[in-house]
């Protein structure tokens, strides 16, 4: 166990919705020509993931929540991190965080 949060503690209702998340995440990954896409709960638990977004995806939840608090009247922002290795885009919506990772342009 590497200490990362997993979907093992999600509710039965959340578990029944997992089947519908897989195709949505795959489409998001393909549309962005991405490395991966993931959906997390507001507590940082991974509900579903396709490919690799981050080695510690639970931190993405904290970033999204912190950014949303900067301007609460504006709604949930779309946050993009760019590095020399990849770009990660994330957004919090309806108590979930969705993130997509793309390889950096060569």
N, CA, C and O atoms as a GROMACS GRO file, in nm:
protein
  424
    1UNK      N    1   0.085  -0.120   0.000
    1UNK     CA    2   0.000   0.000   0.000
    1UNK      C    3   0.088   0.124   0.000
    1UNK      O    4   0.174   0.140   0.087
    2UNK      N    5   0.069   0.212  -0.096
    2UNK     CA    6   0.150   0.333  -0.105
    2UNK      C    7   0.085   0.453  -0.038
    2UNK      O    8   0.136   0.564  -0.050
    3UNK      N    9  -0.027   0.433   0.032
    3UNK     CA   10  -0.091   0.541   0.106
    3UNK      C   11  -0.187   0.625   0.026
    3UNK      O   12  -0.250   0.715   0.082
    4UNK      N   13  -0.201   0.600  -0.104
    4UNK     CA   14  -0.293   0.680  -0.184
    4UNK      C   15  -0.436   0.639  -0.158
    4UNK      O   16  -0.465   0.523  -0.129
    5UNK      N   17  -0.526   0.736  -0.167
    5UNK     CA   18  -0.668   0.710  -0.148
    5UNK      C   19  -0.721   0.631  -0.268
    5UNK      O   20  -0.678   0.654  -0.381
    6UNK      N   21  -0.813   0.539  -0.243
    6UNK     CA   22  -0.873   0.462  -0.351
    6UNK      C   23  -1.024   0.461  -0.335
    6UNK      O   24  -1.077   0.512  -0.237
    7UNK      N   25  -1.091   0.404  -0.432
    7UNK     CA   26  -1.237   0.402  -0.431
    7UNK      C   27  -1.294   0.296  -0.338
    7UNK      O   28  -1.415   0.275  -0.337
    8UNK      N   29  -1.211   0.228  -0.260
    8UNK     CA   30  -1.261   0.120  -0.175
    8UNK      C   31  -1.355   0.169  -0.067
    8UNK      O   32  -1.433   0.090  -0.014
    9UNK      N   33  -1.350   0.296  -0.032
    9UNK     CA   34  -1.437   0.346   0.074
    9UNK      C   35  -1.555   0.427   0.020
    9UNK      O   36  -1.621   0.497   0.097
   10UNK      N   37  -1.581   0.420  -0.109
   10UNK     CA   38  -1.693   0.494  -0.165
   10UNK      C   39  -1.824   0.423  -0.134
   10UNK      O   40  -1.826   0.303  -0.104
   11UNK      N   41  -1.932   0.498  -0.140
   11UNK     CA   42  -2.064   0.443  -0.109
   11UNK      C   43  -2.114   0.354  -0.223
   11UNK      O   44  -2.059   0.356  -0.334
   12UNK      N   45  -2.219   0.277  -0.196
   12UNK     CA   46  -2.278   0.191  -0.298
   12UNK      C   47  -2.331   0.273  -0.415
   12UNK      O   48  -2.320   0.232  -0.530
   13UNK      N   49  -2.388   0.390  -0.386
   13UNK     CA   50  -2.441   0.477  -0.492
   13UNK      C   51  -2.328   0.524  -0.583
   13UNK      O   52  -2.342   0.524  -0.706
   14UNK      N   53  -2.215   0.564  -0.523
   14UNK     CA   54  -2.100   0.607  -0.603
   14UNK      C   55  -2.045   0.491  -0.685
   14UNK      O   56  -2.006   0.510  -0.800
   15UNK      N   57  -2.041   0.373  -0.626
   15UNK     CA   58  -1.989   0.256  -0.697
   15UNK      C   59  -2.076   0.222  -0.818
   15UNK      O   60  -2.023   0.180  -0.921
   16UNK      N   61  -2.208   0.239  -0.806
   16UNK     CA   62  -2.296   0.209  -0.920
   16UNK      C   63  -2.276   0.307  -1.034
   16UNK      O   64  -2.304   0.274  -1.149
   17UNK      N   65  -2.227   0.427  -1.004
   17UNK     CA   66  -2.204   0.528  -1.108
   17UNK      C   67  -2.070   0.509  -1.178
   17UNK      O   68  -2.046   0.571  -1.282
   18UNK      N   69  -1.982   0.426  -1.124
   18UNK     CA   70  -1.848   0.410  -1.182
   18UNK      C   71  -1.852   0.362  -1.327
   18UNK      O   72  -1.770   0.403  -1.408
   19UNK      N   73  -1.945   0.275  -1.359
   19UNK     CA   74  -1.955   0.226  -1.495
   19UNK      C   75  -1.978   0.337  -1.595
   19UNK      O   76  -1.933   0.328  -1.709
   20UNK      N   77  -2.049   0.442  -1.555
   20UNK     CA   78  -2.076   0.552  -1.647
   20UNK      C   79  -1.959   0.651  -1.654
   20UNK      O   80  -1.953   0.730  -1.748
   21UNK      N   81  -1.867   0.649  -1.559
   21UNK     CA   82  -1.752   0.739  -1.562
   21UNK      C   83  -1.645   0.694  -1.661
   21UNK      O   84  -1.580   0.778  -1.724
   22UNK      N   85  -1.626   0.566  -1.676
   22UNK     CA   86  -1.520   0.513  -1.761
   22UNK      C   87  -1.524   0.569  -1.903
   22UNK      O   88  -1.423   0.620  -1.950
   23UNK      N   89  -1.638   0.561  -1.974
   23UNK     CA   90  -1.640   0.613  -2.111
   23UNK      C   91  -1.622   0.765  -2.117
   23UNK      O   92  -1.565   0.816  -2.213
   24UNK      N   93  -1.670   0.836  -2.017
   24UNK     CA   94  -1.655   0.982  -2.015
   24UNK      C   95  -1.508   1.018  -2.000
   24UNK      O   96  -1.459   1.107  -2.070
   25UNK      N   97  -1.437   0.951  -1.910
   25UNK     CA   98  -1.295   0.979  -1.890
   25UNK      C   99  -1.213   0.938  -2.012
   25UNK      O  100  -1.119   1.009  -2.050
   26UNK      N  101  -1.248   0.826  -2.074
   26UNK     CA  102  -1.177   0.785  -2.195
   26UNK      C  103  -1.195   0.887  -2.307
   26UNK      O  104  -1.100   0.917  -2.380
   27UNK      N  105  -1.316   0.940  -2.320
   27UNK     CA  106  -1.342   1.040  -2.423
   27UNK      C  107  -1.265   1.169  -2.395
   27UNK      O  108  -1.209   1.230  -2.486
   28UNK      N  109  -1.262   1.211  -2.268
   28UNK     CA  110  -1.187   1.333  -2.231
   28UNK      C  111  -1.040   1.315  -2.261
   28UNK      O  112  -0.975   1.406  -2.312
   29UNK      N  113  -0.986   1.197  -2.230
   29UNK     CA  114  -0.845   1.168  -2.256
   29UNK      C  115  -0.816   1.174  -2.406
   29UNK      O  116  -0.718   1.234  -2.449
   30UNK      N  117  -0.902   1.110  -2.485
   30UNK     CA  118  -0.884   1.108  -2.630
   30UNK      C  119  -0.897   1.247  -2.691
   30UNK      O  120  -0.816   1.286  -2.775
   31UNK      N  121  -0.998   1.322  -2.648
   31UNK     CA  122  -1.024   1.454  -2.704
   31UNK      C  123  -0.906   1.548  -2.681
   31UNK      O  124  -0.875   1.633  -2.765
   32UNK      N  125  -0.841   1.532  -2.568
   32UNK     CA  126  -0.726   1.618  -2.535
   32UNK      C  127  -0.594   1.557  -2.576
   32UNK      O  128  -0.488   1.613  -2.548
   33UNK      N  129  -0.600   1.441  -2.644
   33UNK     CA  130  -0.477   1.370  -2.678
   33UNK      C  131  -0.392   1.352  -2.552
   33UNK      O  132  -0.271   1.376  -2.553
   34UNK      N  133  -0.459   1.310  -2.446
   34UNK     CA  134  -0.396   1.309  -2.314
   34UNK      C  135  -0.331   1.178  -2.274
   34UNK      O  136  -0.345   1.075  -2.340
   35UNK      N  137  -0.258   1.188  -2.163
   35UNK     CA  138  -0.196   1.072  -2.100
   35UNK      C  139  -0.294   1.002  -2.009
   35UNK      O  140  -0.288   0.880  -1.990
   36UNK      N  141  -0.386   1.080  -1.951
   36UNK     CA  142  -0.480   1.021  -1.858
   36UNK      C  143  -0.588   1.118  -1.817
   36UNK      O  144  -0.579   1.238  -1.840
   37UNK      N  145  -0.692   1.062  -1.754
   37UNK     CA  146  -0.802   1.142  -1.698
   37UNK      C  147  -0.848   1.072  -1.571
   37UNK      O  148  -0.850   0.949  -1.565
   38UNK      N  149  -0.885   1.149  -1.471
   38UNK     CA  150  -0.928   1.091  -1.345
   38UNK      C  151  -1.041   1.172  -1.284
   38UNK      O  152  -1.053   1.292  -1.309
   39UNK      N  153  -1.124   1.105  -1.206
   39UNK     CA  154  -1.234   1.170  -1.134
   39UNK      C  155  -1.216   1.135  -0.986
   39UNK      O  156  -1.203   1.018  -0.949
   40UNK      N  157  -1.216   1.239  -0.902
   40UNK     CA  158  -1.197   1.222  -0.759
   40UNK      C  159  -1.315   1.279  -0.681
   40UNK      O  160  -1.384   1.368  -0.729
   41UNK      N  161  -1.337   1.227  -0.561
   41UNK     CA  162  -1.437   1.286  -0.472
   41UNK      C  163  -1.380   1.413  -0.412
   41UNK      O  164  -1.261   1.441  -0.426
   42UNK      N  165  -1.464   1.490  -0.344
   42UNK     CA  166  -1.418   1.612  -0.279
   42UNK      C  167  -1.318   1.582  -0.167
   42UNK      O  168  -1.247   1.671  -0.121
   43UNK      N  169  -1.311   1.455  -0.123
   43UNK     CA  170  -1.217   1.415  -0.019
   43UNK      C  171  -1.088   1.357  -0.077
   43UNK      O  172  -1.001   1.313  -0.002
   44UNK      N  173  -1.074   1.357  -0.209
   44UNK     CA  174  -0.952   1.310  -0.273
   44UNK      C  175  -0.948   1.162  -0.304
   44UNK      O  176  -0.843   1.111  -0.342
   45UNK      N  177  -1.060   1.093  -0.290
   45UNK     CA  178  -1.065   0.951  -0.324
   45UNK      C  179  -1.084   0.934  -0.474
   45UNK      O  180  -1.171   0.999  -0.532
   46UNK      N  181  -1.005   0.850  -0.536
   46UNK     CA  182  -1.015   0.826  -0.680
   46UNK      C  183  -1.138   0.740  -0.708
   46UNK      O  184  -1.146   0.626  -0.663
   47UNK      N  185  -1.233   0.796  -0.783
   47UNK     CA  186  -1.351   0.719  -0.822
   47UNK      C  187  -1.322   0.634  -0.945
   47UNK      O  188  -1.359   0.517  -0.951
   48UNK      N  189  -1.256   0.695  -1.043
   48UNK     CA  190  -1.224   0.624  -1.167
   48UNK      C  191  -1.107   0.695  -1.231
   48UNK      O  192  -1.093   0.817  -1.220
   49UNK      N  193  -1.022   0.619  -1.297
   49UNK     CA  194  -0.906   0.677  -1.362
   49UNK      C  195  -0.874   0.600  -1.489
   49UNK      O  196  -0.887   0.478  -1.495
   50UNK      N  197  -0.831   0.673  -1.592
   50UNK     CA  198  -0.789   0.615  -1.719
   50UNK      C  199  -0.650   0.671  -1.746
   50UNK      O  200  -0.635   0.793  -1.757
   51UNK      N  201  -0.550   0.586  -1.758
   51UNK     CA  202  -0.414   0.635  -1.779
   51UNK      C  203  -0.360   0.699  -1.653
   51UNK      O  204  -0.409   0.673  -1.543
   52UNK      N  205  -0.257   0.782  -1.669
   52UNK     CA  206  -0.191   0.845  -1.555
   52UNK      C  207  -0.209   0.997  -1.561
   52UNK      O  208  -0.180   1.059  -1.663
   53UNK      N  209  -0.256   1.055  -1.452
   53UNK     CA  210  -0.267   1.200  -1.440
   53UNK      C  211  -0.162   1.251  -1.343
   53UNK      O  212  -0.090   1.347  -1.373
   54UNK      N  213  -0.152   1.187  -1.228
   54UNK     CA  214  -0.061   1.230  -1.123
   54UNK      C  215  -0.028   1.111  -1.034
   54UNK      O  216  -0.111   1.022  -1.015
   55UNK      N  217   0.093   1.110  -0.979
   55UNK     CA  218   0.130   1.006  -0.884
   55UNK      C  219   0.056   1.024  -0.751
   55UNK      O  220   0.040   0.928  -0.676
   56UNK      N  221   0.012   1.146  -0.722
   56UNK     CA  222  -0.062   1.177  -0.600
   56UNK      C  223  -0.188   1.257  -0.635
   56UNK      O  224  -0.195   1.376  -0.604
   57UNK      N  225  -0.286   1.194  -0.698
   57UNK     CA  226  -0.404   1.267  -0.746
   57UNK      C  227  -0.487   1.333  -0.637
   57UNK      O  228  -0.560   1.428  -0.665
   58UNK      N  229  -0.475   1.285  -0.513
   58UNK     CA  230  -0.554   1.346  -0.405
   58UNK      C  231  -0.517   1.492  -0.383
   58UNK      O  232  -0.599   1.569  -0.334
   59UNK      N  233  -0.394   1.532  -0.418
   59UNK     CA  234  -0.354   1.672  -0.405
   59UNK      C  235  -0.427   1.762  -0.505
   59UNK      O  236  -0.444   1.881  -0.480
   60UNK      N  237  -0.470   1.706  -0.616
   60UNK     CA  238  -0.543   1.784  -0.715
   60UNK      C  239  -0.674   1.837  -0.658
   60UNK      O  240  -0.718   1.947  -0.692
   61UNK      N  241  -0.736   1.759  -0.571
   61UNK     CA  242  -0.860   1.801  -0.506
   61UNK      C  243  -0.837   1.926  -0.422
   61UNK      O  244  -0.916   2.020  -0.428
   62UNK      N  245  -0.732   1.926  -0.344
   62UNK     CA  246  -0.701   2.042  -0.258
   62UNK      C  247  -0.672   2.166  -0.342
   62UNK      O  248  -0.713   2.276  -0.305
   63UNK      N  249  -0.601   2.150  -0.452
   63UNK     CA  250  -0.571   2.264  -0.540
   63UNK      C  251  -0.700   2.321  -0.597
   63UNK      O  252  -0.721   2.442  -0.594
   64UNK      N  253  -0.788   2.234  -0.648
   64UNK     CA  254  -0.915   2.280  -0.707
   64UNK      C  255  -1.000   2.351  -0.604
   64UNK      O  256  -1.057   2.456  -0.632
   65UNK      N  257  -1.008   2.296  -0.484
   65UNK     CA  258  -1.089   2.359  -0.378
   65UNK      C  259  -1.030   2.492  -0.336
   65UNK      O  260  -1.104   2.588  -0.313
   66UNK      N  261  -0.898   2.500  -0.324
   66UNK     CA  262  -0.834   2.625  -0.286
   66UNK      C  263  -0.855   2.734  -0.390
   66UNK      O  264  -0.882   2.849  -0.355
   67UNK      N  265  -0.843   2.698  -0.516
   67UNK     CA  266  -0.864   2.797  -0.623
   67UNK      C  267  -1.010   2.843  -0.627
   67UNK      O  268  -1.036   2.961  -0.653
   68UNK      N  269  -1.103   2.754  -0.602
   68UNK     CA  270  -1.245   2.792  -0.601
   68UNK      C  271  -1.274   2.891  -0.489
   68UNK      O  272  -1.365   2.974  -0.502
   69UNK      N  273  -1.200   2.885  -0.379
   69UNK     CA  274  -1.221   2.977  -0.267
   69UNK      C  275  -1.165   3.117  -0.295
   69UNK      O  276  -1.201   3.212  -0.226
   70UNK      N  277  -1.078   3.131  -0.395
   70UNK     CA  278  -1.021   3.262  -0.425
   70UNK      C  279  -1.129   3.361  -0.470
   70UNK      O  280  -1.125   3.477  -0.431
   71UNK      N  281  -1.222   3.316  -0.550
   71UNK     CA  282  -1.333   3.398  -0.600
   71UNK      C  283  -1.461   3.316  -0.595
   71UNK      O  284  -1.507   3.270  -0.700
   72UNK      N  285  -1.519   3.295  -0.476
   72UNK     CA  286  -1.634   3.205  -0.463
   72UNK      C  287  -1.755   3.246  -0.548
   72UNK      O  288  -1.833   3.160  -0.589
   73UNK      N  289  -1.770   3.373  -0.574
   73UNK     CA  290  -1.886   3.419  -0.651
   73UNK      C  291  -1.873   3.386  -0.800
   73UNK      O  292  -1.971   3.394  -0.874
   74UNK      N  293  -1.753   3.348  -0.844
   74UNK     CA  294  -1.729   3.319  -0.986
   74UNK      C  295  -1.756   3.174  -1.022
   74UNK      O  296  -1.753   3.139  -1.140
   75UNK      N  297  -1.783   3.088  -0.926
   75UNK     CA  298  -1.802   2.947  -0.956
   75UNK      C  299  -1.670   2.873  -0.961
   75UNK      O  300  -1.567   2.926  -0.920
   76UNK      N  301  -1.673   2.751  -1.010
   76UNK     CA  302  -1.553   2.668  -1.014
   76UNK      C  303  -1.464   2.706  -1.130
   76UNK      O  304  -1.509   2.707  -1.245
   77UNK      N  305  -1.338   2.737  -1.102
   77UNK     CA  306  -1.246   2.771  -1.212
   77UNK      C  307  -1.190   2.646  -1.280
   77UNK      O  308  -1.192   2.537  -1.223
   78UNK      N  309  -1.141   2.663  -1.400
   78UNK     CA  310  -1.064   2.560  -1.467
   78UNK      C  311  -0.918   2.597  -1.443
   78UNK      O  312  -0.876   2.708  -1.476
   79UNK      N  313  -0.841   2.505  -1.386
   79UNK     CA  314  -0.703   2.531  -1.348
   79UNK      C  315  -0.611   2.450  -1.438
   79UNK      O  316  -0.634   2.332  -1.461
   80UNK      N  317  -0.507   2.514  -1.490
   80UNK     CA  318  -0.411   2.446  -1.577
   80UNK      C  319  -0.270   2.467  -1.524
   80UNK      O  320  -0.228   2.580  -1.499
   81UNK      N  321  -0.196   2.356  -1.508
   81UNK     CA  322  -0.056   2.359  -1.470
   81UNK      C  323   0.025   2.314  -1.590
   81UNK      O  324  -0.004   2.210  -1.650
   82UNK      N  325   0.125   2.392  -1.626
   82UNK     CA  326   0.212   2.354  -1.738
   82UNK      C  327   0.354   2.337  -1.688
   82UNK      O  328   0.407   2.424  -1.620
   83UNK      N  329   0.415   2.223  -1.722
   83UNK     CA  330   0.555   2.199  -1.691
   83UNK      C  331   0.623   2.155  -1.821
   83UNK      O  332   0.558   2.146  -1.925
   84UNK      N  333   0.751   2.128  -1.813
   84UNK     CA  334   0.821   2.081  -1.932
   84UNK      C  335   0.782   1.938  -1.967
   84UNK      O  336   0.802   1.895  -2.081
   85UNK      N  337   0.726   1.864  -1.871
   85UNK     CA  338   0.688   1.724  -1.894
   85UNK      C  339   0.542   1.707  -1.933
   85UNK      O  340   0.511   1.622  -2.016
   86UNK      N  341   0.452   1.786  -1.874
   86UNK     CA  342   0.310   1.766  -1.900
   86UNK      C  343   0.229   1.889  -1.862
   86UNK      O  344   0.277   1.982  -1.797
   87UNK      N  345   0.104   1.887  -1.906
   87UNK     CA  346   0.005   1.988  -1.868
   87UNK      C  347  -0.110   1.914  -1.801
   87UNK      O  348  -0.162   1.816  -1.854
   88UNK      N  349  -0.151   1.963  -1.684
   88UNK     CA  350  -0.265   1.905  -1.612
   88UNK      C  351  -0.372   2.011  -1.601
   88UNK      O  352  -0.346   2.122  -1.554
   89UNK      N  353  -0.492   1.977  -1.643
   89UNK     CA  354  -0.607   2.067  -1.634
   89UNK      C  355  -0.708   2.003  -1.541
   89UNK      O  356  -0.738   1.884  -1.555
   90UNK      N  357  -0.761   2.082  -1.446
   90UNK     CA  358  -0.858   2.027  -1.353
   90UNK      C  359  -0.969   2.126  -1.322
   90UNK      O  360  -0.954   2.247  -1.338
   91UNK      N  361  -1.082   2.070  -1.279
   91UNK     CA  362  -1.199   2.149  -1.242
   91UNK      C  363  -1.281   2.074  -1.138
   91UNK      O  364  -1.300   1.953  -1.148
   92UNK      N  365  -1.329   2.148  -1.040
   92UNK     CA  366  -1.418   2.092  -0.939
   92UNK      C  367  -1.561   2.123  -0.979
   92UNK      O  368  -1.593   2.236  -1.017
   93UNK      N  369  -1.648   2.023  -0.970
   93UNK     CA  370  -1.788   2.043  -1.004
   93UNK      C  371  -1.871   1.937  -0.933
   93UNK      O  372  -1.837   1.819  -0.936
   94UNK      N  373  -1.980   1.978  -0.868
   94UNK     CA  374  -2.069   1.885  -0.800
   94UNK      C  375  -1.995   1.791  -0.705
   94UNK      O  376  -2.016   1.670  -0.709
   95UNK      N  377  -1.910   1.846  -0.621
   95UNK     CA  378  -1.836   1.770  -0.520
   95UNK      C  379  -1.740   1.667  -0.579
   95UNK      O  380  -1.700   1.574  -0.510
   96UNK      N  381  -1.703   1.683  -0.706
   96UNK     CA  382  -1.604   1.597  -0.769
   96UNK      C  383  -1.500   1.684  -0.839
   96UNK      O  384  -1.527   1.799  -0.874
   97UNK      N  385  -1.383   1.628  -0.857
   97UNK     CA  386  -1.277   1.695  -0.932
   97UNK      C  387  -1.243   1.606  -1.051
   97UNK      O  388  -1.222   1.485  -1.035
   98UNK      N  389  -1.237   1.666  -1.168
   98UNK     CA  390  -1.198   1.594  -1.289
   98UNK      C  391  -1.067   1.656  -1.336
   98UNK      O  392  -1.054   1.778  -1.343
   99UNK      N  393  -0.969   1.570  -1.369
   99UNK     CA  394  -0.839   1.616  -1.415
   99UNK      C  395  -0.798   1.539  -1.539
   99UNK      O  396  -0.823   1.420  -1.550
  100UNK      N  397  -0.733   1.610  -1.633
  100UNK     CA  398  -0.682   1.549  -1.756
  100UNK      C  399  -0.536   1.590  -1.769
  100UNK      O  400  -0.500   1.706  -1.749
  101UNK      N  401  -0.450   1.493  -1.804
  101UNK     CA  402  -0.308   1.517  -1.819
  101UNK      C  403  -0.268   1.497  -1.965
  101UNK      O  404  -0.311   1.401  -2.030
  102UNK      N  405  -0.187   1.589  -2.016
  102UNK     CA  406  -0.135   1.579  -2.153
  102UNK      C  407   0.017   1.588  -2.150
  102UNK      O  408   0.073   1.659  -2.067
  103UNK      N  409   0.083   1.517  -2.240
  103UNK     CA  410   0.228   1.531  -2.252
  103UNK      C  411   0.258   1.671  -2.306
  103UNK      O  412   0.181   1.726  -2.385
  104UNK      N  413   0.368   1.727  -2.262
  104UNK     CA  414   0.408   1.858  -2.312
  104UNK      C  415   0.445   1.848  -2.459
  104UNK      O  416   0.495   1.745  -2.505
  105UNK      N  417   0.420   1.956  -2.533
  105UNK     CA  418   0.459   1.961  -2.674
  105UNK      C  419   0.610   1.955  -2.685
  105UNK      O  420   0.683   2.016  -2.606
  106UNK      N  421   0.656   1.882  -2.782
  106UNK     CA  422   0.801   1.871  -2.802
  106UNK      C  423   0.856   1.993  -2.869
  106UNK      O  424   0.976   2.001  -2.893
   0.00000   0.00000   0.00000
